Short mmCIF file of C-alpha atoms in Angstrom, two decimals:
data_model
loop_
_atom_site.label_atom_id
_atom_site.label_comp_id
_atom_site.label_asym_id
_atom_site.label_seq_id
_atom_site.Cartn_x
_atom_site.Cartn_y
_atom_site.Cartn_z
CA MET A 1 15.05 1.86 -3.38
CA GLU A 2 13.06 0.30 -0.41
CA THR A 3 15.02 2.61 2.26
CA PHE A 4 12.72 5.23 3.55
CA GLU A 5 14.11 8.77 3.17
CA LEU A 6 12.07 11.93 3.83
CA SER A 7 13.35 15.59 3.05
CA ILE A 8 11.63 18.97 2.91
CA ALA A 9 12.48 19.70 -0.89
CA GLN A 10 10.74 23.09 -0.94
CA ARG A 11 9.28 25.44 1.80
CA GLN A 12 7.57 28.79 0.10
CA GLY A 13 5.18 30.59 2.08
CA GLU A 14 2.27 28.31 3.31
CA LEU A 15 3.46 25.42 0.86
CA ALA A 16 5.95 22.76 1.61
CA VAL A 17 7.03 19.97 -0.46
CA LEU A 18 7.97 16.79 1.08
CA GLU A 19 10.08 14.25 -1.08
CA VAL A 20 9.47 10.58 0.02
CA ALA A 21 11.84 7.94 -1.24
CA GLY A 22 11.29 3.87 -0.28
CA TYR A 23 8.82 1.85 1.53
CA ILE A 24 6.17 3.70 3.29
CA ASN A 25 5.39 1.64 6.14
CA ASN A 26 4.69 2.25 10.05
CA GLU A 27 7.99 3.95 10.60
CA GLY A 28 7.91 5.90 7.15
CA GLY A 29 4.25 6.56 7.63
CA GLU A 30 5.14 8.02 11.29
CA ALA A 31 7.97 10.17 10.04
CA ILE A 32 5.84 11.75 7.36
CA ALA A 33 3.06 12.54 10.06
CA ARG A 34 5.53 14.01 12.43
CA GLU A 35 7.14 16.26 9.80
CA ALA A 36 3.56 17.21 8.34
CA GLY A 37 2.50 18.03 11.87
CA THR A 38 5.57 20.14 12.42
CA LEU A 39 4.83 22.18 9.05
CA LEU A 40 1.16 22.41 9.52
CA ASP A 41 1.88 23.80 13.34
CA ALA A 42 4.43 26.17 11.61
CA GLY A 43 1.63 27.63 9.44
CA CYS A 44 2.04 25.70 6.44
CA ARG A 45 -1.43 24.96 4.70
CA THR A 46 -0.66 23.30 1.54
CA LEU A 47 1.39 20.16 1.70
CA LEU A 48 2.73 18.41 -1.43
CA LEU A 49 4.07 14.86 -1.21
CA ASP A 50 6.36 14.01 -3.89
CA LEU A 51 6.37 10.03 -4.23
CA HIS A 52 8.44 9.90 -7.21
CA ALA A 53 10.90 7.65 -5.43
CA THR A 54 8.32 5.51 -3.61
CA ARG A 55 7.10 2.30 -5.20
CA ILE A 56 5.17 0.67 -2.09
CA ILE A 57 2.90 2.10 0.53
CA ASN A 58 1.52 -0.75 2.56
CA SER A 59 -1.96 -0.48 4.49
CA ILE A 60 -0.40 0.63 7.86
CA GLY A 61 1.63 3.56 6.10
CA ILE A 62 -1.79 4.42 4.31
CA SER A 63 -3.69 4.74 7.58
CA LEU A 64 -0.69 6.97 8.56
CA LEU A 65 -1.41 9.32 5.53
CA LEU A 66 -4.83 9.58 6.62
CA GLU A 67 -3.71 11.15 9.95
CA VAL A 68 -2.14 13.62 7.91
CA LEU A 69 -5.20 14.44 5.70
CA GLU A 70 -7.34 14.67 8.94
CA ARG A 71 -4.93 17.02 10.40
CA THR A 72 -4.90 18.91 7.03
CA ILE A 73 -8.47 19.15 7.07
CA GLU A 74 -8.83 20.44 10.55
CA VAL A 75 -6.67 23.45 9.66
CA LYS A 76 -8.29 23.81 6.32
CA GLY A 77 -5.22 23.24 4.18
CA THR A 78 -4.84 21.19 1.33
CA LEU A 79 -2.78 17.68 1.13
CA ALA A 80 -1.76 16.98 -2.45
CA PHE A 81 0.14 14.12 -4.08
CA CYS A 82 2.48 13.96 -7.33
CA CYS A 83 4.26 11.52 -9.24
CA LEU A 84 2.63 8.44 -8.16
CA THR A 85 3.34 5.09 -9.57
CA PRO A 86 0.44 3.40 -11.30
CA SER A 87 0.07 0.96 -8.30
CA ILE A 88 0.07 3.52 -5.82
CA ALA A 89 -2.46 5.48 -8.09
CA LYS A 90 -4.87 2.52 -8.03
CA THR A 91 -4.31 2.19 -3.97
CA PHE A 92 -5.43 5.80 -3.69
CA GLN A 93 -8.17 5.23 -6.12
CA ILE A 94 -9.38 2.12 -4.11
CA MET A 95 -9.41 3.93 -0.94
CA GLY A 96 -11.31 7.13 -2.62
CA LEU A 97 -8.45 9.61 -1.81
CA ALA A 98 -9.02 11.91 -4.60
CA GLN A 99 -12.18 12.82 -3.21
CA TYR A 100 -10.17 14.59 -0.42
CA THR A 101 -6.70 15.30 -1.70
CA ARG A 102 -5.24 16.69 -5.10
CA ILE A 103 -3.44 14.49 -7.25
CA PHE A 104 -0.85 15.58 -10.03
CA PRO A 105 1.22 13.65 -12.42
CA ASP A 106 4.35 15.79 -11.92
CA ARG A 107 5.58 18.29 -9.56
CA ALA A 108 5.68 21.32 -12.03
CA SER A 109 1.78 20.86 -12.69
CA ALA A 110 1.12 20.57 -8.71
CA LEU A 111 3.33 23.63 -8.06
CA ALA A 112 1.35 25.62 -10.80
CA GLU A 113 -1.97 24.59 -9.69
CA LEU A 114 -1.30 24.75 -5.87
CA ALA A 115 0.39 28.39 -6.18
CA GLN A 116 -3.11 29.19 -7.50
CA VAL A 117 -5.01 27.86 -4.64
CA ARG A 118 -3.35 29.89 -1.90
CA MET B 1 2.48 -25.91 -21.56
CA ALA B 2 5.59 -24.66 -19.52
CA GLU B 3 5.68 -25.59 -16.00
CA PRO B 4 5.19 -22.93 -13.59
CA VAL B 5 7.98 -21.26 -11.56
CA ARG B 6 7.34 -22.12 -7.70
CA LEU B 7 8.94 -20.66 -4.55
CA ARG B 8 8.11 -21.35 -0.98
CA LEU B 9 9.36 -19.14 1.72
CA VAL B 10 9.07 -19.12 5.53
CA LEU B 11 9.34 -15.63 6.57
CA PRO B 12 11.87 -14.80 9.27
CA GLN B 13 10.99 -12.78 12.31
CA VAL B 14 12.49 -9.77 11.21
CA ALA B 15 11.56 -5.99 10.56
CA ARG B 16 9.88 -5.53 6.91
CA ALA B 17 10.08 -9.57 6.57
CA GLU B 18 6.99 -8.91 4.36
CA LEU B 19 9.32 -7.22 1.42
CA ILE B 20 11.05 -10.55 1.40
CA ALA B 21 7.75 -11.90 0.00
CA GLY B 22 7.22 -8.88 -2.16
CA ASP B 23 10.54 -8.76 -3.80
CA ALA B 24 9.93 -12.63 -4.58
CA VAL B 25 6.83 -11.92 -6.17
CA GLU B 26 8.65 -9.51 -8.37
CA ASP B 27 11.32 -11.80 -9.23
CA LEU B 28 8.94 -14.62 -10.28
CA GLY B 29 6.45 -12.38 -12.21
CA GLN B 30 9.36 -10.97 -14.36
CA ARG B 31 10.58 -14.22 -15.10
CA VAL B 32 7.37 -14.97 -16.71
CA GLY B 33 6.82 -11.90 -18.47
CA PHE B 34 4.07 -10.34 -16.24
CA PRO B 35 3.50 -6.92 -16.74
CA ARG B 36 5.62 -4.69 -14.46
CA ASP B 37 2.74 -2.42 -13.28
CA THR B 38 0.45 -5.53 -12.72
CA LEU B 39 3.35 -6.87 -10.53
CA ALA B 40 3.62 -4.02 -8.49
CA GLU B 41 -0.28 -4.69 -7.71
CA VAL B 42 0.23 -8.62 -6.70
CA LYS B 43 3.28 -7.31 -4.60
CA LEU B 44 1.20 -5.12 -2.68
CA ALA B 45 -1.45 -7.68 -2.06
CA VAL B 46 1.06 -10.32 -0.99
CA VAL B 47 2.88 -7.85 1.16
CA GLU B 48 -0.57 -7.01 2.97
CA ALA B 49 -1.38 -10.74 3.52
CA CYS B 50 1.93 -11.22 5.11
CA LEU B 51 1.41 -8.08 7.26
CA ASN B 52 -1.85 -9.74 8.59
CA ALA B 53 -0.19 -13.17 9.11
CA LEU B 54 2.90 -11.44 10.93
CA GLU B 55 0.72 -9.14 13.09
CA TYR B 56 -2.21 -11.68 13.83
CA GLY B 57 -0.83 -14.92 13.32
CA ALA B 58 1.71 -17.06 15.13
CA GLY B 59 4.26 -19.58 14.48
CA ASP B 60 5.93 -19.59 11.03
CA VAL B 61 4.53 -17.54 8.38
CA VAL B 62 4.66 -19.34 4.76
CA VAL B 63 4.23 -17.95 1.57
CA GLU B 64 3.89 -19.99 -1.53
CA LEU B 65 4.16 -18.42 -4.74
CA ALA B 66 3.68 -19.90 -8.26
CA ALA B 67 4.18 -17.80 -11.68
CA HIS B 68 2.44 -19.66 -14.54
CA PRO B 69 4.02 -18.83 -17.96
CA ASP B 70 0.80 -19.62 -19.75
CA SER B 71 1.18 -18.23 -23.52
CA ALA B 72 0.55 -14.41 -23.78
CA TYR B 73 -1.48 -14.42 -20.49
CA PRO B 74 0.87 -15.28 -17.56
CA TRP B 75 -0.71 -15.61 -13.99
CA ILE B 76 0.37 -15.50 -10.63
CA GLU B 77 -0.76 -17.13 -7.53
CA ALA B 78 0.09 -16.71 -3.87
CA ALA B 79 -0.87 -18.21 -0.73
CA VAL B 80 0.20 -16.89 2.70
CA VAL B 81 -0.39 -19.42 5.51
CA ASP B 82 -0.17 -18.75 9.54
CA HIS B 83 -1.10 -20.43 12.77
CA GLY B 84 -2.84 -17.76 14.80
CA PRO B 85 -6.20 -17.73 16.32
CA GLY B 86 -7.85 -17.16 12.77
CA PHE B 87 -10.61 -14.75 12.00
CA ASP B 88 -14.14 -14.66 10.41
CA PRO B 89 -13.13 -12.77 7.07
CA GLY B 90 -17.21 -12.23 6.52
CA GLU B 91 -17.00 -10.12 9.93
CA GLN B 92 -14.06 -7.68 8.70
CA PRO B 93 -16.18 -4.36 7.95
CA ARG B 94 -15.25 -2.75 4.69
CA PRO B 95 -13.24 0.26 4.93
CA VAL B 96 -15.01 3.68 4.19
CA LEU B 97 -12.72 6.60 4.02
CA GLU B 98 -14.85 9.20 5.28
CA THR B 99 -15.54 7.19 8.37
CA LYS B 100 -11.82 6.34 8.84
CA LEU B 101 -10.96 9.85 8.68
CA HIS B 102 -12.73 10.90 11.67
CA ALA B 103 -12.17 7.57 13.48
CA ARG B 104 -9.38 7.04 16.03
CA ARG B 105 -8.33 3.74 14.25
CA LYS B 106 -7.54 4.45 10.70
CA ARG B 107 -6.44 0.97 9.90
CA GLY B 108 -8.04 -1.95 8.33
CA TRP B 109 -7.39 -1.36 4.80
CA GLY B 110 -5.37 -4.49 4.05
CA LEU B 111 -8.03 -7.01 3.23
CA GLU B 112 -9.73 -4.36 1.11
CA LEU B 113 -6.44 -4.05 -0.84
CA ILE B 114 -6.12 -7.57 -1.52
CA ARG B 115 -9.62 -8.08 -2.84
CA ARG B 116 -9.46 -5.53 -4.98
CA LEU B 117 -6.09 -6.02 -6.18
CA MET B 118 -6.11 -9.46 -7.08
CA ASP B 119 -8.67 -11.36 -9.56
CA GLU B 120 -9.61 -14.10 -7.05
CA VAL B 121 -9.05 -14.13 -3.30
CA GLU B 122 -10.19 -17.17 -1.08
CA ILE B 123 -9.47 -16.87 2.53
CA THR B 124 -9.98 -20.03 4.74
CA SER B 125 -9.46 -19.53 8.56
CA ARG B 126 -9.96 -21.40 11.56
CA PRO B 127 -8.02 -21.48 15.00
CA GLY B 128 -4.38 -22.70 14.36
CA LEU B 129 -4.72 -22.17 10.46
CA THR B 130 -5.38 -19.25 8.21
CA ARG B 131 -4.68 -19.12 4.65
CA ILE B 132 -5.17 -16.53 2.17
CA HIS B 133 -4.97 -17.81 -1.44
CA MET B 134 -4.74 -15.28 -4.29
CA ILE B 135 -4.79 -15.46 -8.17
CA ARG B 136 -3.92 -12.27 -10.53
CA ARG B 137 -4.08 -12.72 -14.23
CA THR B 138 -2.53 -10.40 -16.77
CA GLY B 139 -5.22 -7.86 -17.89
CA GLY B 140 -7.28 -8.54 -14.54
CA ALA B 141 -8.52 -6.51 -11.49
#
């Protein structure tokens, strides 16, 4: 469960869904930042990170997600998350991430909402 | 009153060593009936304390865990000890997301997470010995 895996689960117009599994530490965070950067460079403006298979994000992984957020804001895009465990949701709440990102309970509701944004 | 379940670990110098301590927290907590979601928060706090010790400390990083099976309200205590140069916890700035977003260095969330995820946190630090002692009760934080 803690082995990190990242894949692009969906790419539709300016929207991309990244499925993340396992422990998000420095290596995982860097992989996400790299992939997100490539997608933003390619014209994506809405990134949805599906964390249904992620149980823990450490503070270094968090700082790398902030780089993704900064980059997304720079291009006037949207960074969204779905399927957070309660502890990851609490971590995001402590950081105040909900102010700058969209957070959804599941992928279906995220896609329904985000499709209307763009 | 039942005796606490105790565990002492010396973290090896390997990648993701902090997860060894985190997994031990989960195991111990489950043995005393700690709620799973609360346990995940304790796990993250211990992982963060270990990351600090592994990054800034020196010598062995020791993790002491105790799960107390007190009636309907079990509680967990954890201590992470390192032998680095030490730091003044009062001088660590609290991270603010808006500032971090525009800053070159976006790190610095570890202590904040520890303090917010645990009910009691005591940090004692001097050159050669830093100890972060944490307690989390069921229904706390």
